[in-house]
Each structure stands twice: as structure tokens, then as C-alpha cells.
PDB file of C-alpha atoms in Angstrom:
ATOM      1  CA  SER A 277      10.938  -7.753 -10.798  1.00  0.00           C
ATOM      2  CA  PRO A 278       8.884  -9.490 -13.455  1.00  0.00           C
ATOM      3  CA  GLN A 279       9.752 -12.886 -11.962  1.00  0.00           C
ATOM      4  CA  GLN A 280       8.534 -11.957  -8.563  1.00  0.00           C
ATOM      5  CA  HIS A 281       5.326 -10.481 -10.214  1.00  0.00           C
ATOM      6  CA  GLN A 282       4.730 -13.830 -12.041  1.00  0.00           C
ATOM      7  CA  GLN A 283       5.377 -15.700  -8.634  1.00  0.00           C
ATOM      8  CA  HIS A 284       2.856 -13.468  -7.010  1.00  0.00           C
ATOM      9  CA  GLN A 285       0.242 -14.043  -9.740  1.00  0.00           C
ATOM     10  CA  HIS A 286       0.668 -17.729  -9.504  1.00  0.00           C
ATOM     11  CA  GLN A 287       0.264 -17.634  -5.690  1.00  0.00           C
ATOM     12  CA  GLN A 288      -2.767 -15.558  -5.957  1.00  0.00           C
ATOM     13  CA  GLN A 289      -4.423 -18.047  -8.281  1.00  0.00           C
ATOM     14  CA  GLN A 290      -3.624 -20.826  -5.860  1.00  0.00           C
ATOM     15  CA  GLN A 291      -5.171 -18.959  -2.914  1.00  0.00           C
ATOM     16  CA  PRO A 292      -8.915 -19.504  -2.706  1.00  0.00           C
ATOM     17  CA  ARG A 293     -11.035 -16.456  -2.693  1.00  0.00           C
ATOM     18  CA  SER A 294     -13.918 -16.677  -0.243  1.00  0.00           C
ATOM     19  CA  ASP A 295     -17.372 -15.239  -0.559  1.00  0.00           C
ATOM     20  CA  LEU A 296     -16.736 -13.128   2.446  1.00  0.00           C
ATOM     21  CA  SER A 297     -16.586  -9.431   1.715  1.00  0.00           C
ATOM     22  CA  LEU A 298     -13.156  -8.838   3.157  1.00  0.00           C
ATOM     23  CA  GLY A 299     -12.292  -5.236   2.674  1.00  0.00           C
ATOM     24  CA  CYS A 300      -8.910  -3.791   2.132  1.00  0.00           C
ATOM     25  CA  GLN A 301      -7.054  -2.685   5.205  1.00  0.00           C
ATOM     26  CA  LEU A 302      -6.004   0.902   5.928  1.00  0.00           C
ATOM     27  CA  LEU A 303      -3.467   2.678   8.110  1.00  0.00           C
ATOM     28  CA  GLY A 304      -3.926   6.363   8.707  1.00  0.00           C
ATOM     29  CA  MET A 305      -2.337   8.989  10.602  1.00  0.00           C
ATOM     30  CA  ASN A 306      -3.254  12.698  11.272  1.00  0.00           C
ATOM     31  CA  CYS A 307      -0.962  14.507  13.753  1.00  0.00           C
ATOM     32  CA  ALA A 308      -0.624  17.996  14.937  1.00  0.00           C
ATOM     33  CA  ASP A 309       3.255  17.865  14.610  1.00  0.00           C
ATOM     34  CA  PRO A 310       5.220  15.959  11.960  1.00  0.00           C
ATOM     35  CA  THR A 311       5.514  12.364  13.098  1.00  0.00           C
ATOM     36  CA  GLU A 312       7.668   9.531  11.860  1.00  0.00           C
ATOM     37  CA  PHE A 313       5.381   6.561  10.878  1.00  0.00           C
ATOM     38  CA  ALA A 314       8.107   3.835  10.563  1.00  0.00           C
ATOM     39  CA  LEU A 315       7.077   2.453  13.959  1.00  0.00           C
ATOM     40  CA  SER A 316       3.720   1.287  12.479  1.00  0.00           C
ATOM     41  CA  TRP A 317       4.846   0.630   8.862  1.00  0.00           C
ATOM     42  CA  PRO A 318       6.627  -2.798   9.336  1.00  0.00           C
ATOM     43  CA  SER A 319       3.749  -4.525  11.128  1.00  0.00           C
ATOM     44  CA  PHE A 320       1.078  -2.998   8.563  1.00  0.00           C
ATOM     45  CA  CYS A 321       3.338  -4.424   5.748  1.00  0.00           C
ATOM     46  CA  GLU A 322       3.430  -7.856   7.302  1.00  0.00           C
ATOM     47  CA  ARG A 323      -0.429  -7.991   7.038  1.00  0.00           C
ATOM     48  CA  GLY A 324      -0.028  -7.396   3.427  1.00  0.00           C
ATOM     49  CA  GLY A 325       0.624 -11.090   2.653  1.00  0.00           C
ATOM     50  CA  LEU A 326       2.739 -12.576   5.402  1.00  0.00           C
ATOM     51  CA  THR A 327       0.248 -12.661   8.445  1.00  0.00           C
ATOM     52  CA  ASP A 328      -2.973 -11.792   6.492  1.00  0.00           C
ATOM     53  CA  VAL A 329      -4.435 -12.443   2.975  1.00  0.00           C
ATOM     54  CA  HIS A 330      -4.166  -8.738   1.779  1.00  0.00           C
ATOM     55  CA  ALA A 331      -1.432  -9.524  -0.668  1.00  0.00           C
ATOM     56  CA  ASP A 332      -2.744  -7.996  -3.865  1.00  0.00           C
ATOM     57  CA  GLY A 333      -0.874  -4.617  -3.789  1.00  0.00           C
ATOM     58  CA  TRP A 334      -0.414  -1.667  -1.533  1.00  0.00           C
ATOM     59  CA  GLY A 335      -0.237   1.997  -1.632  1.00  0.00           C
ATOM     60  CA  LEU A 336       1.005   4.809   0.571  1.00  0.00           C
ATOM     61  CA  ALA A 337       0.322   8.694   0.335  1.00  0.00           C
ATOM     62  CA  TYR A 338       1.674  11.423   2.581  1.00  0.00           C
ATOM     63  CA  TYR A 339       2.310  14.862   2.557  1.00  0.00           C
ATOM     64  CA  GLN A 340       5.879  16.252   2.698  1.00  0.00           C
ATOM     65  CA  GLY A 341       5.338  19.934   3.547  1.00  0.00           C
ATOM     66  CA  SER A 342       2.720  20.945   0.967  1.00  0.00           C
ATOM     67  CA  SER A 343       3.762  18.280  -1.525  1.00  0.00           C
ATOM     68  CA  LEU A 344       1.936  14.957  -1.915  1.00  0.00           C
ATOM     69  CA  ARG A 345       4.114  11.901  -2.158  1.00  0.00           C
ATOM     70  CA  GLN A 346       2.557   8.702  -3.458  1.00  0.00           C
ATOM     71  CA  PHE A 347       3.829   5.092  -3.744  1.00  0.00           C
ATOM     72  CA  HIS A 348       2.075   2.020  -5.184  1.00  0.00           C
ATOM     73  CA  ASP A 349       3.002  -1.500  -6.031  1.00  0.00           C
ATOM     74  CA  VAL A 350       1.154  -4.672  -7.037  1.00  0.00           C
ATOM     75  CA  GLU A 351       3.527  -6.865  -4.947  1.00  0.00           C
ATOM     76  CA  ALA A 352       2.503  -7.908  -1.422  1.00  0.00           C
ATOM     77  CA  ALA A 353       3.577  -5.256   0.954  1.00  0.00           C
ATOM     78  CA  SER A 354       5.423  -7.986   3.023  1.00  0.00           C
ATOM     79  CA  SER A 355       7.688  -8.709   0.099  1.00  0.00           C
ATOM     80  CA  SER A 356       7.814  -5.489  -1.650  1.00  0.00           C
ATOM     81  CA  ALA A 357      11.351  -4.056  -1.844  1.00  0.00           C
ATOM     82  CA  LEU A 358       9.912  -0.565  -2.168  1.00  0.00           C
ATOM     83  CA  ALA A 359       7.659  -1.043   0.878  1.00  0.00           C
ATOM     84  CA  GLN A 360      10.678  -2.171   2.854  1.00  0.00           C
ATOM     85  CA  PHE A 361      12.833   0.657   1.522  1.00  0.00           C
ATOM     86  CA  LEU A 362      10.207   3.187   2.674  1.00  0.00           C
ATOM     87  CA  GLY A 363      10.180   1.559   6.219  1.00  0.00           C
ATOM     88  CA  THR A 364      13.963   2.380   6.598  1.00  0.00           C
ATOM     89  CA  GLN A 365      13.394   6.061   5.693  1.00  0.00           C
ATOM     90  CA  PRO A 366      13.037   8.817   8.368  1.00  0.00           C
ATOM     91  CA  ILE A 367       9.860  10.095   6.894  1.00  0.00           C
ATOM     92  CA  GLU A 368       7.905  12.548   9.026  1.00  0.00           C
ATOM     93  CA  THR A 369       4.486  13.729   8.136  1.00  0.00           C
ATOM     94  CA  ARG A 370       1.343  15.319   9.681  1.00  0.00           C
ATOM     95  CA  ASN A 371      -0.955  13.235   7.311  1.00  0.00           C
ATOM     96  CA  MET A 372      -0.471   9.662   5.925  1.00  0.00           C
ATOM     97  CA  LEU A 373      -2.642   6.967   4.406  1.00  0.00           C
ATOM     98  CA  ALA A 374      -1.657   3.482   3.535  1.00  0.00           C
ATOM     99  CA  HIS A 375      -3.616   0.595   1.876  1.00  0.00           C
ATOM    100  CA  ILE A 376      -3.218  -3.030   1.508  1.00  0.00           C
ATOM    101  CA  ARG A 377      -5.475  -4.887  -0.897  1.00  0.00           C
ATOM    102  CA  TYR A 378      -7.314  -8.085  -1.182  1.00  0.00           C
ATOM    103  CA  ALA A 379      -8.537  -8.420  -4.670  1.00  0.00           C
ATOM    104  CA  THR A 380     -12.128  -9.552  -4.365  1.00  0.00           C
ATOM    105  CA  ALA A 381     -13.125  -7.701  -7.577  1.00  0.00           C
ATOM    106  CA  GLY A 382     -10.839  -6.281 -10.314  1.00  0.00           C
ATOM    107  CA  GLU A 383      -7.436  -7.375 -11.479  1.00  0.00           C
ATOM    108  CA  VAL A 384      -4.166  -7.201  -9.447  1.00  0.00           C
ATOM    109  CA  ASP A 385      -3.163  -4.041 -11.275  1.00  0.00           C
ATOM    110  CA  LEU A 386      -1.807  -0.566 -10.197  1.00  0.00           C
ATOM    111  CA  ALA A 387      -5.005   1.029 -11.283  1.00  0.00           C
ATOM    112  CA  ASN A 388      -6.831  -0.796  -8.430  1.00  0.00           C
ATOM    113  CA  VAL A 389      -4.342   0.133  -5.657  1.00  0.00           C
ATOM    114  CA  HIS A 390      -5.386   2.824  -3.385  1.00  0.00           C
ATOM    115  CA  PRO A 391      -4.928   5.672  -2.185  1.00  0.00           C
ATOM    116  CA  PHE A 392      -5.959   7.379  -5.375  1.00  0.00           C
ATOM    117  CA  SER A 393      -5.500  11.111  -5.605  1.00  0.00           C
ATOM    118  CA  ARG A 394      -6.939  13.762  -7.855  1.00  0.00           C
ATOM    119  CA  GLU A 395      -6.188  17.410  -8.522  1.00  0.00           C
ATOM    120  CA  MET A 396      -9.018  19.866  -8.289  1.00  0.00           C
ATOM    121  CA  TRP A 397      -8.449  23.612  -9.032  1.00  0.00           C
ATOM    122  CA  GLY A 398      -4.752  22.937  -9.217  1.00  0.00           C
ATOM    123  CA  ILE A 399      -4.443  21.471  -5.804  1.00  0.00           C
ATOM    124  CA  ASN A 400      -3.725  17.832  -5.101  1.00  0.00           C
TER     125      ASN A 400
END
């Protein structure tokens, strides 16, 4: 919601940014058989703002069959309704990549939330 986004921006302004080069954090999965990632997802989301400083957005990409599914949000993963909803779904995939962001450079904006995708030769 716009109110939650404003609260997040206010919290972000209050949190001191260090000179440390903290990278974003990733969760990846590559399996021979379709596997449900819901067991790892809640703990990863907690690191996105609750138990760690990576509260500047999150993203998830996975293949469902041959189709790419992507979800992105500027809210902290730990408080994002979308992230929590996805954690309740029985999503099975062979390939998944998730990202939680700590904005050391660039705005807190969907344009800066990974994973990015591109199309080449008509293939995602």
C-alpha cells in the first residue's frame, strides 16, 4: 500500500548506511526434479528486513514448465504481503532465483530489484 511504502521510505532514511560494501543476498535452487521451495522461502524473507538489513526490495524468478514467472516488490521481503502469499503457494520448480536488496547505490525502486530478465531470440 502507499502508506506502507511511505513508512518503509521513512525507516530507510533513519537507518544509517555504512561504508561497508554489503551485497544483496541471493537464494538459488537448481534441481533435477521439480522441488517446492516453500521450506527455504520464509527464512529468506525474514532476512529481508527482519533479521538483517536487506530491506530495500526483493525479487523472485522461477520457471513453471517452460514459462518464466517473476515477482518484484520494493517493500521489505519480511513485511511484503506478496512475498508472504508466495510462501503459502505450492510452487514447484527446477530453477529458482530470489534476491533481497540492501540499497547502497540507487533508489529504492522496482527498476533496481533483481532478478532481471531479458529476451534474446524470442526466448526468456
